[in-house]
Backbone as a ProteinNet text record, in pm:
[ID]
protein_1_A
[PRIMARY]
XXXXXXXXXXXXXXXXXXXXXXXXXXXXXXXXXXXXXXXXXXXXXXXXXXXXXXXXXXXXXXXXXXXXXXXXXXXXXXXXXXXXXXXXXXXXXXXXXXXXXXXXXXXXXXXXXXXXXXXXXXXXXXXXXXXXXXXXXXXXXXXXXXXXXXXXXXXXXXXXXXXXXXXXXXXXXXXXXXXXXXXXXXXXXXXXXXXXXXXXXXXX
[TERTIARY]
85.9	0	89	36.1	148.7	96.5	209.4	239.1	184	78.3	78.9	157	201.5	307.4	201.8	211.3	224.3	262.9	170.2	260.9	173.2	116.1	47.2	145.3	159.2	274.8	224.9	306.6	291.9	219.8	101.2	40.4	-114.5	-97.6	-170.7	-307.4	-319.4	-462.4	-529.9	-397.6	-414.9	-551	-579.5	-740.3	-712.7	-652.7	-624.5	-603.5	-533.9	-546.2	-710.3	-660	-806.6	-791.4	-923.3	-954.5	-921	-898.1	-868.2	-750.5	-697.8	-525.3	-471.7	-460.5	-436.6	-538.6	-657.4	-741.4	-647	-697.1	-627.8	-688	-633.6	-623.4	-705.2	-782.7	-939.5	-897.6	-803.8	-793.8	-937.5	-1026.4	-1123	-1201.7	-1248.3	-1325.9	-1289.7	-1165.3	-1082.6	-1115.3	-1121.7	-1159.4	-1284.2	-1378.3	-1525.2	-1568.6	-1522.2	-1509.8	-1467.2	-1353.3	-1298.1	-1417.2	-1445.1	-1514.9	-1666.1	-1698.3	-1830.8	-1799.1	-1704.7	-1703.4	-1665.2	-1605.6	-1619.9	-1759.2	-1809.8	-1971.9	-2087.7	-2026	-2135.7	-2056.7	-1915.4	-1902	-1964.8	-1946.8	-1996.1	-2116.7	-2223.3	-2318.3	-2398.5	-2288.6	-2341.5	-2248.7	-2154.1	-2031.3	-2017.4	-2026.6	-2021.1	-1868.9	-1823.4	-1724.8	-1564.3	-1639.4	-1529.5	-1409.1	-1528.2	-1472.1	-1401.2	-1422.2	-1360.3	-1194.3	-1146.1	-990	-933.7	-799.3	-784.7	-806.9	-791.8	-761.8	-921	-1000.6	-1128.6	-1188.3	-1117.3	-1198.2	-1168.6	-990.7	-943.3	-1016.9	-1011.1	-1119.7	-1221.5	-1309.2	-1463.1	-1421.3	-1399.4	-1372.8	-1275.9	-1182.7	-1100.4	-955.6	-946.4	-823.2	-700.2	-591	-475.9	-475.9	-392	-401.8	-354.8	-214.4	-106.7	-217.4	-317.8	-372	-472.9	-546.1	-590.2	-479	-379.2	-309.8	-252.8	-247.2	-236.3	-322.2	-482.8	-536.3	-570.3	-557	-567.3	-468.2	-389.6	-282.8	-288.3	-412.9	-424.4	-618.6	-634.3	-743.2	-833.3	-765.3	-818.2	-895.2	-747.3	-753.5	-942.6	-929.8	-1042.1	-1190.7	-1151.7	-1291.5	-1370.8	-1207.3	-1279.8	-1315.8	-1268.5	-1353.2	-1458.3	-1505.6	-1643.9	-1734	-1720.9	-1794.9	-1802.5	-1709.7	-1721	-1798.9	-1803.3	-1893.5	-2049.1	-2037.6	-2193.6	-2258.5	-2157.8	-2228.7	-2256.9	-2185.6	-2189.5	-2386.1	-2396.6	-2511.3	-2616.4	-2627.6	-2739.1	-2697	-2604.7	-2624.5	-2724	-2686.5	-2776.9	-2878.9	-2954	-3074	-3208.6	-3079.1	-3130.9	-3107.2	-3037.9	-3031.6	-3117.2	-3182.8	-3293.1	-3446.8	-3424.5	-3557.3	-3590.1	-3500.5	-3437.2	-3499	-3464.2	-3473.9	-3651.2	-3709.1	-3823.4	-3933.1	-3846.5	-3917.7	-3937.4	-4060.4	-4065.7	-4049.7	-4065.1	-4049.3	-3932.8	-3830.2	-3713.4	-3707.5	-3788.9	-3812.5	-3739	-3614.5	-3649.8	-3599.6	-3598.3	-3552.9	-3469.4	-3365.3	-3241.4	-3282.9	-3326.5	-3405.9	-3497.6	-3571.1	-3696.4	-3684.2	-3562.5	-3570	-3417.4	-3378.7	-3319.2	-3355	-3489.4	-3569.7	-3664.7	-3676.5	-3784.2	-3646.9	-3595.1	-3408.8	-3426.2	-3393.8	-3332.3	-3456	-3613.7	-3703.2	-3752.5	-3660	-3703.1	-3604.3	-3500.5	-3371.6	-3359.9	-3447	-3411.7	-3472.1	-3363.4	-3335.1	-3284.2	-3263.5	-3148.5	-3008.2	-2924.9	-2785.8	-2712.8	-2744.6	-2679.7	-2706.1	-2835.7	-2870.3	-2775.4	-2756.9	-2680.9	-2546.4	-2503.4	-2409.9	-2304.7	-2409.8	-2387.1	-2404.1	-2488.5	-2536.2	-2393.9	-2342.7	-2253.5	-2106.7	-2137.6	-2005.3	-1991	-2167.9	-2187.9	-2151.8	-2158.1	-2129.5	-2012.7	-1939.8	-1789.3	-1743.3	-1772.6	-1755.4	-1663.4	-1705.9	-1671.1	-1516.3	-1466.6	-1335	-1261.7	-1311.4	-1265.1	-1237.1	-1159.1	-1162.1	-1157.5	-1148.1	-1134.5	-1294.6	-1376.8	-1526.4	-1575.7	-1519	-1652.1	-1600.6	-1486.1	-1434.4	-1568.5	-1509.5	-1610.1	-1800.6	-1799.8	-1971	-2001	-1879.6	-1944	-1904.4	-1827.2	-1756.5	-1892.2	-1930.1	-2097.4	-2188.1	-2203.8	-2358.8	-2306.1	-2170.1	-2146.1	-2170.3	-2100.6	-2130.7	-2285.9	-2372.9	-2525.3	-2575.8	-2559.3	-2559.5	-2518	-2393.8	-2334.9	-2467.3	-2512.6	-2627.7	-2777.3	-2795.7	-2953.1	-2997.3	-3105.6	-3190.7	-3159.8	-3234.5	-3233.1	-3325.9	-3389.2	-3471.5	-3361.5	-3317.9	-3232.4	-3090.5	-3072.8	-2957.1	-2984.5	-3129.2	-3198.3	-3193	-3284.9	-3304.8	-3366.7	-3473.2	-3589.1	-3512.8	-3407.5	-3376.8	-3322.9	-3213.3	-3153.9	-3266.6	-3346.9	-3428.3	-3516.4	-3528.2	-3600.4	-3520.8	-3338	-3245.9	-3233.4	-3229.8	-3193.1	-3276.7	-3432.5	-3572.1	-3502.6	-3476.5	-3418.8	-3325.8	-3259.7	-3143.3	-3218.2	-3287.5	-3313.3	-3425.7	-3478.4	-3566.1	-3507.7	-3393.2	-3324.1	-3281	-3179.3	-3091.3	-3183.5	-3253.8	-3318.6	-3409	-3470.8	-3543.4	-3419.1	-3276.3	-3174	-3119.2	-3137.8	-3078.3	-3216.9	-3338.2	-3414.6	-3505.6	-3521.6	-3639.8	-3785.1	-3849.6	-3999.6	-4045.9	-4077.1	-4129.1	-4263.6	-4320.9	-4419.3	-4503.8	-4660.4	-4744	-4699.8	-4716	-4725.1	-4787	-4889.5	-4932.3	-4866	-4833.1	-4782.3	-4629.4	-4548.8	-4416.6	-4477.9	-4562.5	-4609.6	-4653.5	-4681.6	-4758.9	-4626.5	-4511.2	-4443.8	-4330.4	-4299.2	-4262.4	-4302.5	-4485.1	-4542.6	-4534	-4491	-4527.4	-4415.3	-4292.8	-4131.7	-4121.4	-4211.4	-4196	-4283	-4389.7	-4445.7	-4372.3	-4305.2	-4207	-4147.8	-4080.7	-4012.9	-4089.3	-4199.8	-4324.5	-4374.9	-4333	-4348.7	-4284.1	-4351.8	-4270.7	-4190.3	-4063.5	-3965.3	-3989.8
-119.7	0	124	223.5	362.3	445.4	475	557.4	677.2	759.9	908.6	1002.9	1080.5	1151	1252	1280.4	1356.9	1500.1	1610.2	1738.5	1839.1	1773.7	1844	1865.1	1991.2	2003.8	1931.2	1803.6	1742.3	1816.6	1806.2	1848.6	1920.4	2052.7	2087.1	2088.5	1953.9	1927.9	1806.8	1758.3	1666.1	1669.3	1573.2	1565.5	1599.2	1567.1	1649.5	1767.2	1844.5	1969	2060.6	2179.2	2244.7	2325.4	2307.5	2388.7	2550.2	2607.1	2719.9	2786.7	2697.8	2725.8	2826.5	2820.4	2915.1	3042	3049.2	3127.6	3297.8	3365.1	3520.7	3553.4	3590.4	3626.8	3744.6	3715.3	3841	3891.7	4033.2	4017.9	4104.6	4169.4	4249.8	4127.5	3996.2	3904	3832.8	3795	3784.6	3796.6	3924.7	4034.7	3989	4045.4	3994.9	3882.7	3768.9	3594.4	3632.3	3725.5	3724.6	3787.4	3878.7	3960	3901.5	3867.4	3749.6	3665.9	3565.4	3483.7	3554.8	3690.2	3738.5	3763.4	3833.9	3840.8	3742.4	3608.5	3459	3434.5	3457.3	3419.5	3545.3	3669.2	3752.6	3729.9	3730.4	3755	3549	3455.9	3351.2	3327	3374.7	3363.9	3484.7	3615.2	3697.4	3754.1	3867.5	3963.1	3878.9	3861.9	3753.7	3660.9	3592.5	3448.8	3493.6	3679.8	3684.7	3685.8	3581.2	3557.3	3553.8	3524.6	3561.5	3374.6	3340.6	3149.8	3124	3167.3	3158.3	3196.5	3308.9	3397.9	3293.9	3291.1	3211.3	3085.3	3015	2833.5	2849.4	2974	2995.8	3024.7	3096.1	3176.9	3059.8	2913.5	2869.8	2908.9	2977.5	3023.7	3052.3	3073.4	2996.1	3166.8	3152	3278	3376.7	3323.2	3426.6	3475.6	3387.2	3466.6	3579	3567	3668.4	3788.1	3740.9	3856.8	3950.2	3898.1	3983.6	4115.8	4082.4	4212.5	4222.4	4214.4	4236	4195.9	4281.3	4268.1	4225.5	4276.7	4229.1	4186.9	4168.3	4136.5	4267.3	4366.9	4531.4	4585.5	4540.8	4601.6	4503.5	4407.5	4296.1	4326.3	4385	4398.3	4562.1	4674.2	4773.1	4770.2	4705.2	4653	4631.6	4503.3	4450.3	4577.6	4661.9	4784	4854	4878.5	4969.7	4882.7	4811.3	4712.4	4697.8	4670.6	4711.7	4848.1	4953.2	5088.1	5111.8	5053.1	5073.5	4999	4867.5	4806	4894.5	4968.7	5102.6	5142.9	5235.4	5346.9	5363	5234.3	5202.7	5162.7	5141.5	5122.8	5242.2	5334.8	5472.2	5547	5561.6	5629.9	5586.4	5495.5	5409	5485	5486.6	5536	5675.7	5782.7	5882.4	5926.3	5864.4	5873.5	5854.5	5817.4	5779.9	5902.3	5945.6	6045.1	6159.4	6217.8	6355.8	6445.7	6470.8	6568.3	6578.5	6673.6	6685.6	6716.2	6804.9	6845.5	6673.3	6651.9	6565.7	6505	6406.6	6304.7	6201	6231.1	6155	6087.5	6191.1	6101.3	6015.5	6068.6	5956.5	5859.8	5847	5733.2	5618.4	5709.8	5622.9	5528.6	5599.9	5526.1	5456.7	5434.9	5337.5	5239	5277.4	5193.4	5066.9	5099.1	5075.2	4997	5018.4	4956.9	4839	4854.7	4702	4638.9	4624.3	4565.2	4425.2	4485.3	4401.4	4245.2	4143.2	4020.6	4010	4074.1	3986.1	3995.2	3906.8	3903.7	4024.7	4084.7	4280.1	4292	4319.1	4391.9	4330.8	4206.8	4114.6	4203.9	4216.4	4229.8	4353.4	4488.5	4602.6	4656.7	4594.8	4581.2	4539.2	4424.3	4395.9	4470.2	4502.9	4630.6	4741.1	4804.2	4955.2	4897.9	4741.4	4755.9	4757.8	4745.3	4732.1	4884.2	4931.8	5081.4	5166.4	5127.6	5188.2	5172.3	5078	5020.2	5029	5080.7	5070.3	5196.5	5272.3	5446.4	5469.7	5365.9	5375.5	5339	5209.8	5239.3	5384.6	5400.2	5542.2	5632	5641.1	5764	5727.2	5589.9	5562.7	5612.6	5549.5	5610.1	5793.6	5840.5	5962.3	6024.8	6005.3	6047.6	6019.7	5877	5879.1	5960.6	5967.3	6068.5	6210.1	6241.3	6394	6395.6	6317.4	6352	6354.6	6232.5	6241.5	6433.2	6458.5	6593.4	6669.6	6687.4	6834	6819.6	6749.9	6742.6	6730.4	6745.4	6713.1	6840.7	6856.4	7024.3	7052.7	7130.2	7190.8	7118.2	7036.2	6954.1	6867.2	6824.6	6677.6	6705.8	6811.7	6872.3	6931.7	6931	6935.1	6846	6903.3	6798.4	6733	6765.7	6714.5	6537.8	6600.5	6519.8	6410.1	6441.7	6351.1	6285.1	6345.8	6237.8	6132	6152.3	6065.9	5961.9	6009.6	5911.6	5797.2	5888.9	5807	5717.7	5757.7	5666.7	5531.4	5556.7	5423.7	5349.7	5398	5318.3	5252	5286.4	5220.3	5146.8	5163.2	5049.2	4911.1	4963.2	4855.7	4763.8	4839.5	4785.2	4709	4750.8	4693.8	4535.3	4571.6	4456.1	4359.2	4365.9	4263.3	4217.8	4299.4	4250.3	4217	4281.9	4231.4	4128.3	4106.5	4064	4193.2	4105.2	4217.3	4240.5	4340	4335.8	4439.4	4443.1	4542.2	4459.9	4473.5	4418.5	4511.5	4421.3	4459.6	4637.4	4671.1	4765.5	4874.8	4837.6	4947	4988.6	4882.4	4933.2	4998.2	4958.3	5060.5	5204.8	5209.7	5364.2	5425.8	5353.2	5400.3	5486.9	5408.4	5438.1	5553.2	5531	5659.7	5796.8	5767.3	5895.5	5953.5	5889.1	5928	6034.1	5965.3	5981.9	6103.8	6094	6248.4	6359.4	6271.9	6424.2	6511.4	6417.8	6517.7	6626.5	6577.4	6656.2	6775.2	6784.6	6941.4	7048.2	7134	7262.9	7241.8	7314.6	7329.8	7448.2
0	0	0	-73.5	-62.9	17.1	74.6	200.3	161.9	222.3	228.8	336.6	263.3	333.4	404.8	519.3	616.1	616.9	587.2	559	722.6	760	859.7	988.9	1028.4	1149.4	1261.1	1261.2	1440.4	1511.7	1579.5	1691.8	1655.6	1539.7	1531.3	1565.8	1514.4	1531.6	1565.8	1702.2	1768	1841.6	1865.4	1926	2060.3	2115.6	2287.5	2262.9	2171.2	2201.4	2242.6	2254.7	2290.8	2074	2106.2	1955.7	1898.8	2045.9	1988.9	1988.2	2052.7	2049.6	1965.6	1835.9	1707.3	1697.9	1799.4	1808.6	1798.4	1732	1790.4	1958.9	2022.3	2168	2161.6	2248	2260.9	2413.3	2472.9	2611.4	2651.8	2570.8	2627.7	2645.3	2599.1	2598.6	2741.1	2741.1	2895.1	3023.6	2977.4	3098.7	3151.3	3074.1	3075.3	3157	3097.4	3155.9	3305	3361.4	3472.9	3567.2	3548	3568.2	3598.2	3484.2	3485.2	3610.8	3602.2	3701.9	3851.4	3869	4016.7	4068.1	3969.1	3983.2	4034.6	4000.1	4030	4158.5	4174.7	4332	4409.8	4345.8	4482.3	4538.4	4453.3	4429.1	4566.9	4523.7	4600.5	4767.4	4715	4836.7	4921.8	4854.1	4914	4838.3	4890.4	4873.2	4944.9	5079.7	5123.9	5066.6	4994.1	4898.2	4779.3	4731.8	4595.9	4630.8	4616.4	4578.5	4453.7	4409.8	4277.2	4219.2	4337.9	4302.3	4262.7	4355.5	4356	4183.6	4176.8	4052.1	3914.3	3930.7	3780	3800.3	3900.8	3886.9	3824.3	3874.8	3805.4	3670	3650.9	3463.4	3393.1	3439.9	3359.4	3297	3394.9	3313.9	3444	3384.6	3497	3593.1	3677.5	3803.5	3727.8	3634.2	3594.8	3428.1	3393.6	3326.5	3366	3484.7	3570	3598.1	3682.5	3695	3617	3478.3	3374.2	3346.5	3397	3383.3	3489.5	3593.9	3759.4	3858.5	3899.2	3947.9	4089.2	4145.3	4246.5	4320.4	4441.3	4465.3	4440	4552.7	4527.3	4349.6	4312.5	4140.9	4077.3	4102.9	4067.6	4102.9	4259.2	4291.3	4248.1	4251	4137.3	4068.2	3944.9	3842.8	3835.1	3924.9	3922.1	3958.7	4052.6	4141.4	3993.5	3901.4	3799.5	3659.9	3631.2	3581.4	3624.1	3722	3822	3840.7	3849	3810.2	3655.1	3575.6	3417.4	3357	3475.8	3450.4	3504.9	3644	3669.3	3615.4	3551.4	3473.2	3358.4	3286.6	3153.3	3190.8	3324.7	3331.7	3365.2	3487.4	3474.5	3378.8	3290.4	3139.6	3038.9	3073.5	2972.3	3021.9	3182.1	3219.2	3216.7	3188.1	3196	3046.3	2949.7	2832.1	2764	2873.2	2838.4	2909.5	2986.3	3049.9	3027.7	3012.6	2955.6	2984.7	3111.5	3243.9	3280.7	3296.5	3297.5	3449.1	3539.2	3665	3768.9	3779.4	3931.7	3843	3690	3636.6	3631.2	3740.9	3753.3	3903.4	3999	4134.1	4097.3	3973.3	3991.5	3927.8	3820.1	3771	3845.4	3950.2	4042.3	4144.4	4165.2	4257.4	4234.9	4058.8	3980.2	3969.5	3927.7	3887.4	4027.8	4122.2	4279.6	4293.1	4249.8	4299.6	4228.1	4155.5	4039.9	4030.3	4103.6	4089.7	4171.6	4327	4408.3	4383.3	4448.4	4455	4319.9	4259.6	4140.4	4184.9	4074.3	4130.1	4150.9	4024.4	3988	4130.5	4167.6	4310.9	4406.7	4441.9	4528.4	4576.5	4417.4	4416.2	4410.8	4383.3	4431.6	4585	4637.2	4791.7	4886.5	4809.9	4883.6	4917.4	4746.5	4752.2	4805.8	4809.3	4896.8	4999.4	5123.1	5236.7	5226.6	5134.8	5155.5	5161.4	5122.1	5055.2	5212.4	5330.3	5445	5463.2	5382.4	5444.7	5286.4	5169.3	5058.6	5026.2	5066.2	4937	4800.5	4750.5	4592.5	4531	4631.2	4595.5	4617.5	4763.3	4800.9	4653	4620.3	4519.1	4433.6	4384.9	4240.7	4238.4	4359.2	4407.4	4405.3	4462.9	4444.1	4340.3	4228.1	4125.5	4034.7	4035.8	3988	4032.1	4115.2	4172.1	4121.6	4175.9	4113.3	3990.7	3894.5	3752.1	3661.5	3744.5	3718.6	3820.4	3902	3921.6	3879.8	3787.3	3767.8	3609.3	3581.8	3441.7	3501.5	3657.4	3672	3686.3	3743.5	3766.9	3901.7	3934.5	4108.9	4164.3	4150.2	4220.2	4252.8	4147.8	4192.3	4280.5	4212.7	4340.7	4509	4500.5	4614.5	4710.9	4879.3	4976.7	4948.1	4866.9	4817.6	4665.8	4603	4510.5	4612.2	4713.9	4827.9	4929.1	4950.4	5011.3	4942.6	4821.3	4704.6	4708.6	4682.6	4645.3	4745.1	4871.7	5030.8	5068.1	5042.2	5041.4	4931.3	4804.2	4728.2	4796.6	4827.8	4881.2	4999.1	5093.8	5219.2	5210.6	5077.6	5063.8	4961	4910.7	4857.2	4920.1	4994.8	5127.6	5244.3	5280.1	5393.3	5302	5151.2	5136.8	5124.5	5085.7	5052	5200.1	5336	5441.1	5511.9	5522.9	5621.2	5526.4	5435.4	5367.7	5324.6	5298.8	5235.8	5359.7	5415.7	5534.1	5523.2	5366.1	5354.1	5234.6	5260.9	5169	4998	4913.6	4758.5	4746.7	4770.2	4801.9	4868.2	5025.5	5074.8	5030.1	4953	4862.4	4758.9	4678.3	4580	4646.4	4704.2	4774.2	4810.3	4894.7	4940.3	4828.4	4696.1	4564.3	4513.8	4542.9	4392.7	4507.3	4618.6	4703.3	4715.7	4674.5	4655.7	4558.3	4442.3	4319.6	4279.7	4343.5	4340.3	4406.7	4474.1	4603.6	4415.7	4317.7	4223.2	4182	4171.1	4090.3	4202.9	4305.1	4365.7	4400.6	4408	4426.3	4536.5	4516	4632.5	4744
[MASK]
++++++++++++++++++++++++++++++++++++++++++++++++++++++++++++++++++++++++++++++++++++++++++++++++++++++++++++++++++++++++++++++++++++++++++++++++++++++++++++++++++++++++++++++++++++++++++++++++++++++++++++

């Protein structure tokens, strides 16, 4: 029988290999995967558990490929906090956009934002980071570097006591339903919402 010669380079396309080996290298795709997978531990483990060993096991990929775009634990968990504000942002900029009334717009659609969030993971998982926020200076920066910049573009309502107590009402009804549970009938959260939400709609 005649021999066929062999021109295929040894290995290539050995069946143990992984398939994408020859793939071009995606590091923004990388990232993402890393990122993704800090998110499913925070969100079930808590903030605690995010390690870097922890993070690369979930996402697949070796430590020293993590540490390539996160140098350290700190560097990792900014990220995620800045990833998680990038996800409200686009949700209050969506509601924002729909709204016709410019009076109050950034409170009120923070506190429609904040009120439809809770028990998902996003929520989980920003919750956990605001508690971190006390012992972190580079979150608190990021948090208020957000709120300032949605203010230096809102009205005088929203730069108001009146805009801050709308905001503060969101937050403590966020926060409290993710640490205490629901502790209010369907109804009386709705009332408690549209009566926030009318606060934009009055005179100062």
């Amino acid at each position: 029988m005649t021999s066929i010669k062999n021109d295929i380079p040894a290995g290539r396309y050995d069946r143990r290999m992984n398939t994408h080996v020859h793939r071009k290298k995606d590091p923004e795709r990388l990232q993402e995967q890393l990122l993704e997978a800090a998110s499913i531990i925070a969100a079930k483990d808590g903030i605690a558990a995010l390690s870097l060993n922890a993070v690369a096991k979930q996402a697949g990929v070796s430590k020293g490929g993590l540490l390539h775009h996160f140098p350290g634990r700190q560097e990792l968990i900014h990220a995620l906090f800045i990833r998680l504000l990038a996800v409200m942002d686009r949700g209050i900029m969506a509601l924002m956009a729909v709204d016709d009334n410019p009076r109050g717009r950034f409170s009120r659609a923070y506190l429609v934002h904040l009120a439809g969030i809770s028990e998902t993971d996003t929520s989980r998982q920003l919750a956990l980071l605001s508690l971190a926020m006390p012992h972190e200076m580079v979150l608190r920066k990021c948090w208020r570097d957000w709120v300032l910049q949605h203010l230096a573009n809102a009205d005088e309502l929203d730069r108001s006591y009146v805009g801050n107590l709308v905001r503060y009402g969101a937050d403590s009804l966020w926060l409290s339903e993710l640490t205490e549970g629901v502790t209010m009938t369907p109804e009386e959260r709705l009332a408690l919402v549209t009566r926030l939400a009318a606060m934009t709609f009055e005179e100062l």
